[in-house]
PDB file of N, CA and C in Angstrom:
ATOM      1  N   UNK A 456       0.845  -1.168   0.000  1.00 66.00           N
ATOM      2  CA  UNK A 456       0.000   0.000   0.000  1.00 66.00           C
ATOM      3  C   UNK A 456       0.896   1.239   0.000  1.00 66.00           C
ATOM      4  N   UNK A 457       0.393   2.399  -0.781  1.00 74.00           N
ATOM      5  CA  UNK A 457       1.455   3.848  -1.240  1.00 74.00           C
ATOM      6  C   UNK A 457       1.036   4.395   0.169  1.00 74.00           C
ATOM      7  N   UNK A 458       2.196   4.779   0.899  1.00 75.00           N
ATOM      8  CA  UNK A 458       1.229   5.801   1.426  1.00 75.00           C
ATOM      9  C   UNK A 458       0.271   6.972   1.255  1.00 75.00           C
ATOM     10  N   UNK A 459       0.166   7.456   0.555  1.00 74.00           N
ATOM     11  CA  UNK A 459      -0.634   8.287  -0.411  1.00 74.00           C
ATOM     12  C   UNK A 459      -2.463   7.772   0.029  1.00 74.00           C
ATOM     13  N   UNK A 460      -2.041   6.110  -0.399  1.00 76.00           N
ATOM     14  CA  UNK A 460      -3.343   5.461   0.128  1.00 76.00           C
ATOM     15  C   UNK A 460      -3.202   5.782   1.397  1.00 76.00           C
ATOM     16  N   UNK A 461      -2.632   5.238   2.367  1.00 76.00           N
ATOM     17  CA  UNK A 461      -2.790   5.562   3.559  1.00 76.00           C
ATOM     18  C   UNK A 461      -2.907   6.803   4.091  1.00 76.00           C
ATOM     19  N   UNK A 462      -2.623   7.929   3.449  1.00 75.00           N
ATOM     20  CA  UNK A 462      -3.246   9.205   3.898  1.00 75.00           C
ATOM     21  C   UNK A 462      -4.778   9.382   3.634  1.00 75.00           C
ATOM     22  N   UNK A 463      -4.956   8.802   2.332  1.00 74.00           N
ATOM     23  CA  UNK A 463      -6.525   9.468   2.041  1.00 74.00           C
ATOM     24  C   UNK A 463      -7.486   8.591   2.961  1.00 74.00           C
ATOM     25  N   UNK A 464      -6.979   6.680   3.448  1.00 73.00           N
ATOM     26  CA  UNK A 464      -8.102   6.463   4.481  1.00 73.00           C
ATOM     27  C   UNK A 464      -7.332   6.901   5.723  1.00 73.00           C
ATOM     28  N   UNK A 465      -6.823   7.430   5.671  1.00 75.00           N
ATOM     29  CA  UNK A 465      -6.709   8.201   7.450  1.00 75.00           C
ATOM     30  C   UNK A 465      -7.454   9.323   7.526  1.00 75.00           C
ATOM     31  N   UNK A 466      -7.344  10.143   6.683  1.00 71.00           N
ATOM     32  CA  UNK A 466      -8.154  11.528   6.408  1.00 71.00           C
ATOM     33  C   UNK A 466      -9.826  11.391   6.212  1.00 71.00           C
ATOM     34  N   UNK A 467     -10.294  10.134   5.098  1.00 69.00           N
ATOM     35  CA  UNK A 467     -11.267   9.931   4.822  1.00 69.00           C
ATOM     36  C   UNK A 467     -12.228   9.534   5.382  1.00 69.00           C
ATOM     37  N   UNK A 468     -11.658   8.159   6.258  1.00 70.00           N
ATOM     38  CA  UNK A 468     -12.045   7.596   7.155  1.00 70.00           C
ATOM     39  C   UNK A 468     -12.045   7.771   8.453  1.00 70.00           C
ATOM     40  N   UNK A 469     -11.214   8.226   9.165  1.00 75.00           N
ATOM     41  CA  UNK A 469     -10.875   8.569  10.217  1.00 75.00           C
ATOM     42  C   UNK A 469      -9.784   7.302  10.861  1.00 75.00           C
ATOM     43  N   UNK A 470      -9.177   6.927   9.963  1.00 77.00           N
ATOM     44  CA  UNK A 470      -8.666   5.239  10.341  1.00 77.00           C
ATOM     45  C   UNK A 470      -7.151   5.677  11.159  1.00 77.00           C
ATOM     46  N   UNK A 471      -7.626   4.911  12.437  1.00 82.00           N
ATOM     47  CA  UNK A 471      -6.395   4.858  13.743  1.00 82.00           C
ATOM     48  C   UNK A 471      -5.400   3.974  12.764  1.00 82.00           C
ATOM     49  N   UNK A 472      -5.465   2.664  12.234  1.00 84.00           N
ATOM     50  CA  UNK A 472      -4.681   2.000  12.110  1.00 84.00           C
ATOM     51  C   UNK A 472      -3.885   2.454  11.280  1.00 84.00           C
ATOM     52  N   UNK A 473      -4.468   3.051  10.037  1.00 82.00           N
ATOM     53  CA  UNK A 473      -3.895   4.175   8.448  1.00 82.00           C
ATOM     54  C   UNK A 473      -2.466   4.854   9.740  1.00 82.00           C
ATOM     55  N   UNK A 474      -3.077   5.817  10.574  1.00 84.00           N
ATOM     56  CA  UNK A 474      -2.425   6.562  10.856  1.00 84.00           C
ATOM     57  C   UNK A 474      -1.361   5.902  11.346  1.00 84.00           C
ATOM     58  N   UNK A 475      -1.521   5.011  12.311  1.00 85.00           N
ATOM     59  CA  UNK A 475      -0.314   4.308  13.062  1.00 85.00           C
ATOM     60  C   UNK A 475       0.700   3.939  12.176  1.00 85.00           C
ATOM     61  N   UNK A 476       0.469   3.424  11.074  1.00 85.00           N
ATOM     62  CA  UNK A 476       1.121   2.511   9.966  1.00 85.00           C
ATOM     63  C   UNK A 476       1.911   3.745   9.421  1.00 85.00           C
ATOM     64  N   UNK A 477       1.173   4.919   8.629  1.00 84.00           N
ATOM     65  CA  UNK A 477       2.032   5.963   8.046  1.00 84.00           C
ATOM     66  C   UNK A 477       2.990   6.823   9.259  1.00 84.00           C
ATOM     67  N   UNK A 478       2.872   7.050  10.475  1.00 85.00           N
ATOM     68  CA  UNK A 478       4.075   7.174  11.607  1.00 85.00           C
ATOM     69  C   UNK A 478       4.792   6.198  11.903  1.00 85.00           C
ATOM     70  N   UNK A 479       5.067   4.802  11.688  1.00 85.00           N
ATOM     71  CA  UNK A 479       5.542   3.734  11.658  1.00 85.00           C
ATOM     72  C   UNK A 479       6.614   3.822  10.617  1.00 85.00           C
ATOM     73  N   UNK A 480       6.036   3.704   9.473  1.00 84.00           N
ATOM     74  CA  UNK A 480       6.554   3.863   7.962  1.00 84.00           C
ATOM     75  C   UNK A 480       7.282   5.127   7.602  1.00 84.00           C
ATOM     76  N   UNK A 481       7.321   6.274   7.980  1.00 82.00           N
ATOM     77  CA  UNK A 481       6.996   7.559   7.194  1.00 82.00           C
ATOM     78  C   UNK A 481       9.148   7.951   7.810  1.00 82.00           C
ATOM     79  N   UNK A 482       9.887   7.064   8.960  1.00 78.00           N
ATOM     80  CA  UNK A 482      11.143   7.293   9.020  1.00 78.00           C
ATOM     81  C   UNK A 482      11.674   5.992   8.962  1.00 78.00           C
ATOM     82  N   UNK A 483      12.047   6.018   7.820  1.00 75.00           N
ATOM     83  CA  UNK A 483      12.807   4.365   8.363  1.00 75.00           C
ATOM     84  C   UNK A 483      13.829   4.121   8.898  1.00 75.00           C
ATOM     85  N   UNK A 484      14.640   4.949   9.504  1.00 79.00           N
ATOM     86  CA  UNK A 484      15.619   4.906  10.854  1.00 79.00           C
ATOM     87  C   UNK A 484      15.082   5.111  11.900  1.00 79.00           C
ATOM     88  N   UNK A 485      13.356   5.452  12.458  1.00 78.00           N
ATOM     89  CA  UNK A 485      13.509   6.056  13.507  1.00 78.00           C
ATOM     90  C   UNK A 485      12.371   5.487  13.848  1.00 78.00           C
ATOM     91  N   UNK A 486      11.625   5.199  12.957  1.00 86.00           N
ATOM     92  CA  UNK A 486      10.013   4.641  13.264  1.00 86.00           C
ATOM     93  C   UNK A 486       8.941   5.351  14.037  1.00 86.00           C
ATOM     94  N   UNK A 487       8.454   4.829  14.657  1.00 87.00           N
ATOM     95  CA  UNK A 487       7.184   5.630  15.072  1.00 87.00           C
ATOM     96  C   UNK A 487       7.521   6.738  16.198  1.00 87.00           C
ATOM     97  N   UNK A 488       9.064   6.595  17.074  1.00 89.00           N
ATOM     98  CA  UNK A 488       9.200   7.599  18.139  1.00 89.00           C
ATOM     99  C   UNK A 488      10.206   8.816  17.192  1.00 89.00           C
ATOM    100  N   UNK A 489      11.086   8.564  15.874  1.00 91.00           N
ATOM    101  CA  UNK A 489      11.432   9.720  15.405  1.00 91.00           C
ATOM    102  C   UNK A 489      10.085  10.654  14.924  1.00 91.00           C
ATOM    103  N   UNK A 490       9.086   9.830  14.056  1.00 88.00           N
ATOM    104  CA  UNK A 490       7.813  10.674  13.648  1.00 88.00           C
ATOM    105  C   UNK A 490       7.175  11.243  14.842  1.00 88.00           C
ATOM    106  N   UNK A 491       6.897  10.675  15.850  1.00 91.00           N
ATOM    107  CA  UNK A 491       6.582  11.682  17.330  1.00 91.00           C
ATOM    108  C   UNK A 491       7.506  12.929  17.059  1.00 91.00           C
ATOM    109  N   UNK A 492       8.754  12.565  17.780  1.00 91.00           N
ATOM    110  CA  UNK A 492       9.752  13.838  17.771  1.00 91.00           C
ATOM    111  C   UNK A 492       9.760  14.984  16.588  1.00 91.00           C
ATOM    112  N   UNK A 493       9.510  14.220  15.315  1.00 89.00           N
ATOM    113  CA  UNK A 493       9.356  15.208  14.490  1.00 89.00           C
ATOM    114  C   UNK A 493       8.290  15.942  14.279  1.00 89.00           C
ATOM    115  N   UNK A 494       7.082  15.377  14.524  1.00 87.00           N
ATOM    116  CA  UNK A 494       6.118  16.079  14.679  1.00 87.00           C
ATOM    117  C   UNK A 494       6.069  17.380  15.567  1.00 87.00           C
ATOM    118  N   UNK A 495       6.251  16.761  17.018  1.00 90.00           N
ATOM    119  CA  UNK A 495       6.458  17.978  17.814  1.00 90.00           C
ATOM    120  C   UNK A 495       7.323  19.141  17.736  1.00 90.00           C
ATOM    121  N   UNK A 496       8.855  19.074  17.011  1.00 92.00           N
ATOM    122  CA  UNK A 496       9.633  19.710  16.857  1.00 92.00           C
ATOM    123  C   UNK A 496       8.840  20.550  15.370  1.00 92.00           C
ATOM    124  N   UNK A 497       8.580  20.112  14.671  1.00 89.00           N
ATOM    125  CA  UNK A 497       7.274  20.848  13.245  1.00 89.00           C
ATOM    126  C   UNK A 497       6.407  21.898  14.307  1.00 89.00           C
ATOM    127  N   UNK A 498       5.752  21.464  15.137  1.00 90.00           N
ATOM    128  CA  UNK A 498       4.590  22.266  16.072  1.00 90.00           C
ATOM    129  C   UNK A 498       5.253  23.306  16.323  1.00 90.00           C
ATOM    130  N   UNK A 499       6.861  23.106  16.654  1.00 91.00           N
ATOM    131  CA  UNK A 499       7.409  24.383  17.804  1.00 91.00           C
ATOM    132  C   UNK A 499       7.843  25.246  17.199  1.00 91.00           C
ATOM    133  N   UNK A 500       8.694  24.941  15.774  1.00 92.00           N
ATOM    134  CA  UNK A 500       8.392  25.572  14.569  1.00 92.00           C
ATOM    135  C   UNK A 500       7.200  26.461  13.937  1.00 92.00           C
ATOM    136  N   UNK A 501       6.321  26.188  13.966  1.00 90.00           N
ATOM    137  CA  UNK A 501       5.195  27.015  13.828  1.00 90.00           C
ATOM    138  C   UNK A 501       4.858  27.485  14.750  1.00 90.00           C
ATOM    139  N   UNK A 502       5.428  27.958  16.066  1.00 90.00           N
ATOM    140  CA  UNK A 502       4.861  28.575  17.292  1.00 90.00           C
ATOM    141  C   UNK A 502       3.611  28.325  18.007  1.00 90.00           C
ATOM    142  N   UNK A 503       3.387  26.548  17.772  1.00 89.00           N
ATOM    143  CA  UNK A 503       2.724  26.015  18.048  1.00 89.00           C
ATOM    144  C   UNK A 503       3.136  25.821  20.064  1.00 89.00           C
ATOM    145  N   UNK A 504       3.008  26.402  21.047  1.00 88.00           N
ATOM    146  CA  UNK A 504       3.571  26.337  22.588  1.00 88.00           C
ATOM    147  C   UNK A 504       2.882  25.275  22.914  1.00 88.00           C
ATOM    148  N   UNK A 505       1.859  25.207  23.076  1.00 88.00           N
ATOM    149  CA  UNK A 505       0.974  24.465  24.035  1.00 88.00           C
ATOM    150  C   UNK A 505       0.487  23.128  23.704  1.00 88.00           C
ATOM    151  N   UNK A 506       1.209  22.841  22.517  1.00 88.00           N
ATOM    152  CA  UNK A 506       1.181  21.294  21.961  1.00 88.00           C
ATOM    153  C   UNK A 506       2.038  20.344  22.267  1.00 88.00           C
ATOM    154  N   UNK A 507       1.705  19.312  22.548  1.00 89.00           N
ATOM    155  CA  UNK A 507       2.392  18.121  23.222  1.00 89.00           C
ATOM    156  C   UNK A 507       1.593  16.797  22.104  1.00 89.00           C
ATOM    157  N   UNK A 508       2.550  16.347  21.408  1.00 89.00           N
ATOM    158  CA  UNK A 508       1.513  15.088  20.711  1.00 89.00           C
ATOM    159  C   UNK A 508       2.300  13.484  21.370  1.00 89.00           C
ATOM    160  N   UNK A 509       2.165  12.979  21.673  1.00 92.00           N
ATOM    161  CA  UNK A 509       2.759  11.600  21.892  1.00 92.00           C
ATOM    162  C   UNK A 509       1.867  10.362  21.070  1.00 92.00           C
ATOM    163  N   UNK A 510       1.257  10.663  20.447  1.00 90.00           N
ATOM    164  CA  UNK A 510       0.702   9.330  19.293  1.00 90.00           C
ATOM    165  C   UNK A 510       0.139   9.992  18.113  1.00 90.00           C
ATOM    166  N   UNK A 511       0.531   9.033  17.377  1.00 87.00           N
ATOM    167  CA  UNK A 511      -0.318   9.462  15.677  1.00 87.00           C
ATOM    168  C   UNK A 511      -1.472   9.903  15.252  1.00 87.00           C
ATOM    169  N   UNK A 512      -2.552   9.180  16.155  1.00 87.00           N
ATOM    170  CA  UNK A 512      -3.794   9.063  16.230  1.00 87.00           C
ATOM    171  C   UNK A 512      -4.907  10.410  16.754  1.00 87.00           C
ATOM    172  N   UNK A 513      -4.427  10.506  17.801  1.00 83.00           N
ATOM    173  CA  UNK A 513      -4.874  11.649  18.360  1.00 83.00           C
ATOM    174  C   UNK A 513      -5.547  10.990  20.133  1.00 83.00           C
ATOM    175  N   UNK A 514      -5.710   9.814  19.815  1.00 87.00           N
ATOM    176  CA  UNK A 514      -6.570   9.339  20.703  1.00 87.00           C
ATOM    177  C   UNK A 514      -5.960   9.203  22.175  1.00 87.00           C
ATOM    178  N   UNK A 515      -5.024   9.786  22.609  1.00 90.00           N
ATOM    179  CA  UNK A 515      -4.090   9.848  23.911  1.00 90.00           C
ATOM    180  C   UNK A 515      -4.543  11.067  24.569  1.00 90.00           C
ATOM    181  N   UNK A 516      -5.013  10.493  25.457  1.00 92.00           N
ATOM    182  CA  UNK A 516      -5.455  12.068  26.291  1.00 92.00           C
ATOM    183  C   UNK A 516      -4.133  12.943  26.564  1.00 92.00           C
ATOM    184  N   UNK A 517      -2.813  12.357  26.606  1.00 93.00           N
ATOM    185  CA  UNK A 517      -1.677  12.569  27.012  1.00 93.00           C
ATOM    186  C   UNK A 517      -1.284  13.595  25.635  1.00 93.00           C
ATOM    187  N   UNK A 518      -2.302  13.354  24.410  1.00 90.00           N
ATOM    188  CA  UNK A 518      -2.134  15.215  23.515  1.00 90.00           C
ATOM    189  C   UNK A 518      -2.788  16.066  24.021  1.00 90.00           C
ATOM    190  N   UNK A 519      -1.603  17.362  23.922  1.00 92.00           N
ATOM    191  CA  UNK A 519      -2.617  18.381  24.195  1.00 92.00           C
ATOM    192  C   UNK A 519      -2.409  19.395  22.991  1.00 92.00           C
ATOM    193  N   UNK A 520      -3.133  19.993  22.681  1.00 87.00           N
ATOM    194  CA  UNK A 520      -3.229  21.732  21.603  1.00 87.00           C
ATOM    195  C   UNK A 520      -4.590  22.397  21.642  1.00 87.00           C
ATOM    196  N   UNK A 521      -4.211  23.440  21.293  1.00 89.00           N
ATOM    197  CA  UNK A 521      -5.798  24.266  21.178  1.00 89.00           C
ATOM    198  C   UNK A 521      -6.396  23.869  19.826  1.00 89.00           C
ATOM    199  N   UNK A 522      -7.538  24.303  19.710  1.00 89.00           N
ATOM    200  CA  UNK A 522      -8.763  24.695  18.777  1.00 89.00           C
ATOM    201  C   UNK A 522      -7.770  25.509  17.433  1.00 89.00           C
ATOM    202  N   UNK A 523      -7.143  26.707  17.890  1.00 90.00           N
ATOM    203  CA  UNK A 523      -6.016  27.533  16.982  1.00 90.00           C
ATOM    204  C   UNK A 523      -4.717  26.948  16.281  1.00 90.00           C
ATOM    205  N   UNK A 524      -4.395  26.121  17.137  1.00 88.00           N
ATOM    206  CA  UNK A 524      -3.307  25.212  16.948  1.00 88.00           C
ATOM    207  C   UNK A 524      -3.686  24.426  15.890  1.00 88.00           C
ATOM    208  N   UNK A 525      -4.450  23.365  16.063  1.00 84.00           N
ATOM    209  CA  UNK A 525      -5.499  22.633  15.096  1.00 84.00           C
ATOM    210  C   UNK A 525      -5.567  23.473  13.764  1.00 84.00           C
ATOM    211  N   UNK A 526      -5.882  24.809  13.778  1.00 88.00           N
ATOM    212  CA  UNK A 526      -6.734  25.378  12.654  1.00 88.00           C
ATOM    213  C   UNK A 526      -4.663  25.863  12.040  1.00 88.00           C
ATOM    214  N   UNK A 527      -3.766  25.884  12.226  1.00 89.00           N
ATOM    215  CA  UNK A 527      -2.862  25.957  12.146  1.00 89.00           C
ATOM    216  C   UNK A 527      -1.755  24.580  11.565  1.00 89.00           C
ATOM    217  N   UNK A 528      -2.491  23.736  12.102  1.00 82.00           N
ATOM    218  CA  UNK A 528      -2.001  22.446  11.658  1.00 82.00           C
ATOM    219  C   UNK A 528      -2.628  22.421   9.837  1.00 82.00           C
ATOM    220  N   UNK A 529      -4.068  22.395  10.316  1.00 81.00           N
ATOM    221  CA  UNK A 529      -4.620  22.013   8.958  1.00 81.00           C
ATOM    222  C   UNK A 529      -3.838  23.092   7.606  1.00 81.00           C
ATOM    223  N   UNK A 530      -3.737  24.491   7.978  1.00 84.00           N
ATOM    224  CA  UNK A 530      -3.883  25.460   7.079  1.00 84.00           C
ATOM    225  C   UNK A 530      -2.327  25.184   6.470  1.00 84.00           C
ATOM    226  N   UNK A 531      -1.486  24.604   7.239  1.00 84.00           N
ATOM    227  CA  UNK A 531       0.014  24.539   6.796  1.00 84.00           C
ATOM    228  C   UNK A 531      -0.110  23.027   6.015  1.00 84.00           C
ATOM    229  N   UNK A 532      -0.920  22.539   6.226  1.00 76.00           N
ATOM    230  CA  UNK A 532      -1.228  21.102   5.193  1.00 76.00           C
ATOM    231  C   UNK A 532      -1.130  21.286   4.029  1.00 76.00           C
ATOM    232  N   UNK A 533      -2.722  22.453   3.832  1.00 77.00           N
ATOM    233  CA  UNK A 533      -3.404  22.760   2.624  1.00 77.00           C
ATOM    234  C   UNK A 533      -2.256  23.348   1.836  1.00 77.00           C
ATOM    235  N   UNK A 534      -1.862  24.466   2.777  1.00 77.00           N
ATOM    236  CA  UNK A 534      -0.494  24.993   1.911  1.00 77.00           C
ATOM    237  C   UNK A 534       0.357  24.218   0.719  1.00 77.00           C
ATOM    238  N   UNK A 535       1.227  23.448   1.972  1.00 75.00           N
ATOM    239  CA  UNK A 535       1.885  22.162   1.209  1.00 75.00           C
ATOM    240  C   UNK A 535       1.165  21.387   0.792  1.00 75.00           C
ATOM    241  N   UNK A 536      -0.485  21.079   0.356  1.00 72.00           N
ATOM    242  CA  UNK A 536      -0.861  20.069  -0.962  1.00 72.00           C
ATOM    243  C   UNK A 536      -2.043  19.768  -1.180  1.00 72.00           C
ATOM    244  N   UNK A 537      -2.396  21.353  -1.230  1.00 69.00           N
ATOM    245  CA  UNK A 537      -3.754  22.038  -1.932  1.00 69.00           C
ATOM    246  C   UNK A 537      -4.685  20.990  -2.664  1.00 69.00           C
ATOM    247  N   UNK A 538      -3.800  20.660  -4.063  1.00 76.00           N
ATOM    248  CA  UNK A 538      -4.657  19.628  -4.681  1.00 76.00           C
ATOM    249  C   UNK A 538      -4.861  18.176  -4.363  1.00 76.00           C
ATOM    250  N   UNK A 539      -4.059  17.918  -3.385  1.00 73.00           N
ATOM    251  CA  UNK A 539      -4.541  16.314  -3.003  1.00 73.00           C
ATOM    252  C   UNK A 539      -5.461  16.534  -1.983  1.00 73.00           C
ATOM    253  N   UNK A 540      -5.676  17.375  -1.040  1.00 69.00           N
ATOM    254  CA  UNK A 540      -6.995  17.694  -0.105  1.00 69.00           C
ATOM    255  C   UNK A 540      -8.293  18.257  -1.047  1.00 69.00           C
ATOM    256  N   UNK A 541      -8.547  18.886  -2.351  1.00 68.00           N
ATOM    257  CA  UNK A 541      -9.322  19.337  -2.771  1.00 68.00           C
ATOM    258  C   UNK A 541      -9.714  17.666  -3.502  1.00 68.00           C
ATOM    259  N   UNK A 542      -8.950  16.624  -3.989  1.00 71.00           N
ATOM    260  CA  UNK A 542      -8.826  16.119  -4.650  1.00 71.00           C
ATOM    261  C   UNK A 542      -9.891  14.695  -3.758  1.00 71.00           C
ATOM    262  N   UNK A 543      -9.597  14.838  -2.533  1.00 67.00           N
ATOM    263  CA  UNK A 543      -9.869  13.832  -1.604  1.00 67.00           C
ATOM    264  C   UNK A 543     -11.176  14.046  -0.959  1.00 67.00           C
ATOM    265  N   UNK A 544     -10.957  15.236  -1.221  1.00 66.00           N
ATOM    266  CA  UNK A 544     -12.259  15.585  -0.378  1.00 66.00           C
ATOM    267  C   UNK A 544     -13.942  15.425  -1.047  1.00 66.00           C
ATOM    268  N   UNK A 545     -13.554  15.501  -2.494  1.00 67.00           N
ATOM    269  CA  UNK A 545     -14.778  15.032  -3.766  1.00 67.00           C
ATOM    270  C   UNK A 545     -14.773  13.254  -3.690  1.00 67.00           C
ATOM    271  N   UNK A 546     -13.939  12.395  -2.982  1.00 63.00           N
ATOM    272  CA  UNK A 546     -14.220  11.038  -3.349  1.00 63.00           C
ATOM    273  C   UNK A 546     -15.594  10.829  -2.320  1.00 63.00           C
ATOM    274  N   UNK A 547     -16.064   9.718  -2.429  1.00 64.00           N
ATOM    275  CA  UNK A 547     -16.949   8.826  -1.830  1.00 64.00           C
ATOM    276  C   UNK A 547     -16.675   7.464  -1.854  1.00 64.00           C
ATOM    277  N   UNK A 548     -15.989   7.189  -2.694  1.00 65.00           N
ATOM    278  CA  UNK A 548     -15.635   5.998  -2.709  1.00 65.00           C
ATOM    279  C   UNK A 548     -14.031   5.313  -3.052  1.00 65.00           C
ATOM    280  N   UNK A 549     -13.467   4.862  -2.118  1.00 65.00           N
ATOM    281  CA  UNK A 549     -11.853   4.686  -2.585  1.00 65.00           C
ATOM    282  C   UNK A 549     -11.680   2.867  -2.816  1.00 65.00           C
ATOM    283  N   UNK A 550     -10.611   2.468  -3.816  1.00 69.00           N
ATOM    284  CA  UNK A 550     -10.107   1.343  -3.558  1.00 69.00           C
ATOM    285  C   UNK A 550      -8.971   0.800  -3.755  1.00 69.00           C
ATOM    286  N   UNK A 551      -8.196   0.361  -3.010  1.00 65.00           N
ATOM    287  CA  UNK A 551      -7.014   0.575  -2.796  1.00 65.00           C
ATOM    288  C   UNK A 551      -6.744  -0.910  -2.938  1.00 65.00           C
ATOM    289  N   UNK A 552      -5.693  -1.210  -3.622  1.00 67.00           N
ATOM    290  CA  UNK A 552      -4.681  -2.300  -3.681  1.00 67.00           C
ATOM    291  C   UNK A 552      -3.945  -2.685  -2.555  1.00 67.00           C
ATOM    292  N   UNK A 553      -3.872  -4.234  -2.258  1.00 66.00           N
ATOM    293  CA  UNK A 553      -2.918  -4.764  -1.105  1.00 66.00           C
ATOM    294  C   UNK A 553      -2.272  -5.990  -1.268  1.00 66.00           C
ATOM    295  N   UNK A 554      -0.909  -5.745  -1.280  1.00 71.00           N
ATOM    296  CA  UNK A 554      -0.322  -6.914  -1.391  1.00 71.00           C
ATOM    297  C   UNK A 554       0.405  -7.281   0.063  1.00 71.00           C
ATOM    298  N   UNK A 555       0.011  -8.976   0.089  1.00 68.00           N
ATOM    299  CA  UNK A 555       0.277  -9.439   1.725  1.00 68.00           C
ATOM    300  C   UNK A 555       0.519 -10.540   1.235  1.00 68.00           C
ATOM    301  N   UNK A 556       1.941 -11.602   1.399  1.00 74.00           N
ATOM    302  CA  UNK A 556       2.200 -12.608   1.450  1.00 74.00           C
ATOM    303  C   UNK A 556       2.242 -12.951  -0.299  1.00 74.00           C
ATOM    304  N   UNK A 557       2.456 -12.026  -0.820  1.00 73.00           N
ATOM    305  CA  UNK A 557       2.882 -11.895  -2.391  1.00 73.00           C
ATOM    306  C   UNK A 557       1.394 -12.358  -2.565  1.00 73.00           C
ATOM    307  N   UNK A 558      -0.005 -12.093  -2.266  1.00 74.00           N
ATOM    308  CA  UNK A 558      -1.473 -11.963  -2.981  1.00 74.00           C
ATOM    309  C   UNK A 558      -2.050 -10.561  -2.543  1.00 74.00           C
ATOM    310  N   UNK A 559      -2.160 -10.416  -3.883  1.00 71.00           N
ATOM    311  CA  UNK A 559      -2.965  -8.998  -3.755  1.00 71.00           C
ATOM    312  C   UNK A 559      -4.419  -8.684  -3.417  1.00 71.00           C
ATOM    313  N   UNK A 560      -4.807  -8.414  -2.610  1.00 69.00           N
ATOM    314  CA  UNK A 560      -6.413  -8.107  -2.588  1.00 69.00           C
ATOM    315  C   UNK A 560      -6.605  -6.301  -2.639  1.00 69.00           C
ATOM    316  N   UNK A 561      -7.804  -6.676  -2.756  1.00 63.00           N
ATOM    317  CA  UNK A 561      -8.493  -5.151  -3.129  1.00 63.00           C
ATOM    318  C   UNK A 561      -9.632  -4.748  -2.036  1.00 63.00           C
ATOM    319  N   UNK A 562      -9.203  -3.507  -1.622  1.00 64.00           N
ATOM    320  CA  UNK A 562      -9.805  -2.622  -0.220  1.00 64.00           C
ATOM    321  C   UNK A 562     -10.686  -1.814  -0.460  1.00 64.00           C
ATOM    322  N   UNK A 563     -12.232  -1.795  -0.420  1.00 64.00           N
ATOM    323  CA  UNK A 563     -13.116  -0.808  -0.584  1.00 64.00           C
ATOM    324  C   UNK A 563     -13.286   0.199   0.572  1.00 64.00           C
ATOM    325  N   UNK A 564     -13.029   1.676   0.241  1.00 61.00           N
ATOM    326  CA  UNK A 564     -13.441   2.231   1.405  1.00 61.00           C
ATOM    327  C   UNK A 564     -14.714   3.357   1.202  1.00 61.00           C
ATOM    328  N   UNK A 565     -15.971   3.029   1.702  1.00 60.00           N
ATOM    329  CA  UNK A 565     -16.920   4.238   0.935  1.00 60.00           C
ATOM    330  C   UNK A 565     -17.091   5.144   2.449  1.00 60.00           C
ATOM    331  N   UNK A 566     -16.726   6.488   1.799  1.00 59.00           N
ATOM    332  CA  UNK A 566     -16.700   7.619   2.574  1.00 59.00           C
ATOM    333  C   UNK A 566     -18.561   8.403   2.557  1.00 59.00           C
ATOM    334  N   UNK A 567     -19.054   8.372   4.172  1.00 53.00           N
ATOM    335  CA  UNK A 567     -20.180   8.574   4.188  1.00 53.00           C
ATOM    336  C   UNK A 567     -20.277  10.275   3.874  1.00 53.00           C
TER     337      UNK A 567
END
């Protein structure tokens, strides 16, 4: 799977696992605790103070950021890649290729 796929069902879907997998994947010297570190060090960079992330997901009460922060995260996204969020945001329906154990199957994801 591209990550590419794995962004649009993390975004689309709301998928914990998408996300875990692309912070897993996304350093391959450092794995899921360099993508922490880098994340946060990105936040402090943008004068993001009051953010603390320790998982991919979001689902750790142990993150914290504001409402502003958030609206700061997203807007520096769009920046860097305008047309794949405009692009993602018109699907309803995705399907994605998977190869596991050298057989490929095919992943429907329909976005409500």
């Amino acid at each position: 799977m591209r990550r590419q796929d794995l962004l649009e069902v993390m975004l689309l879907s709301s998928d914990n696992v998408a996300a875990n997998t692309l912070a897993r994947i996304t350093f391959n010297d450092g794995g899921f605790d360099k993508f922490i570190s880098h994340i946060n060090k990105k936040a402090m960079y943008l004068e993001m103070v009051n953010i603390n992330l320790v998982d991919s997901t979001g689902l750790s009460i142990e993150n914290t950021l504001t409402a502003s922060e958030i609206m700061i995260l997203i807007k520096e996204y769009i920046k860097v890649d305008y047309d794949s969020i405009c692009k993602m945001s018109l699907l309803h329906k995705r399907t994605i290729q998977v190869t596991e154990e050298g057989a490929s199957k095919f992943l429907e994801i329909i976005i409500f």
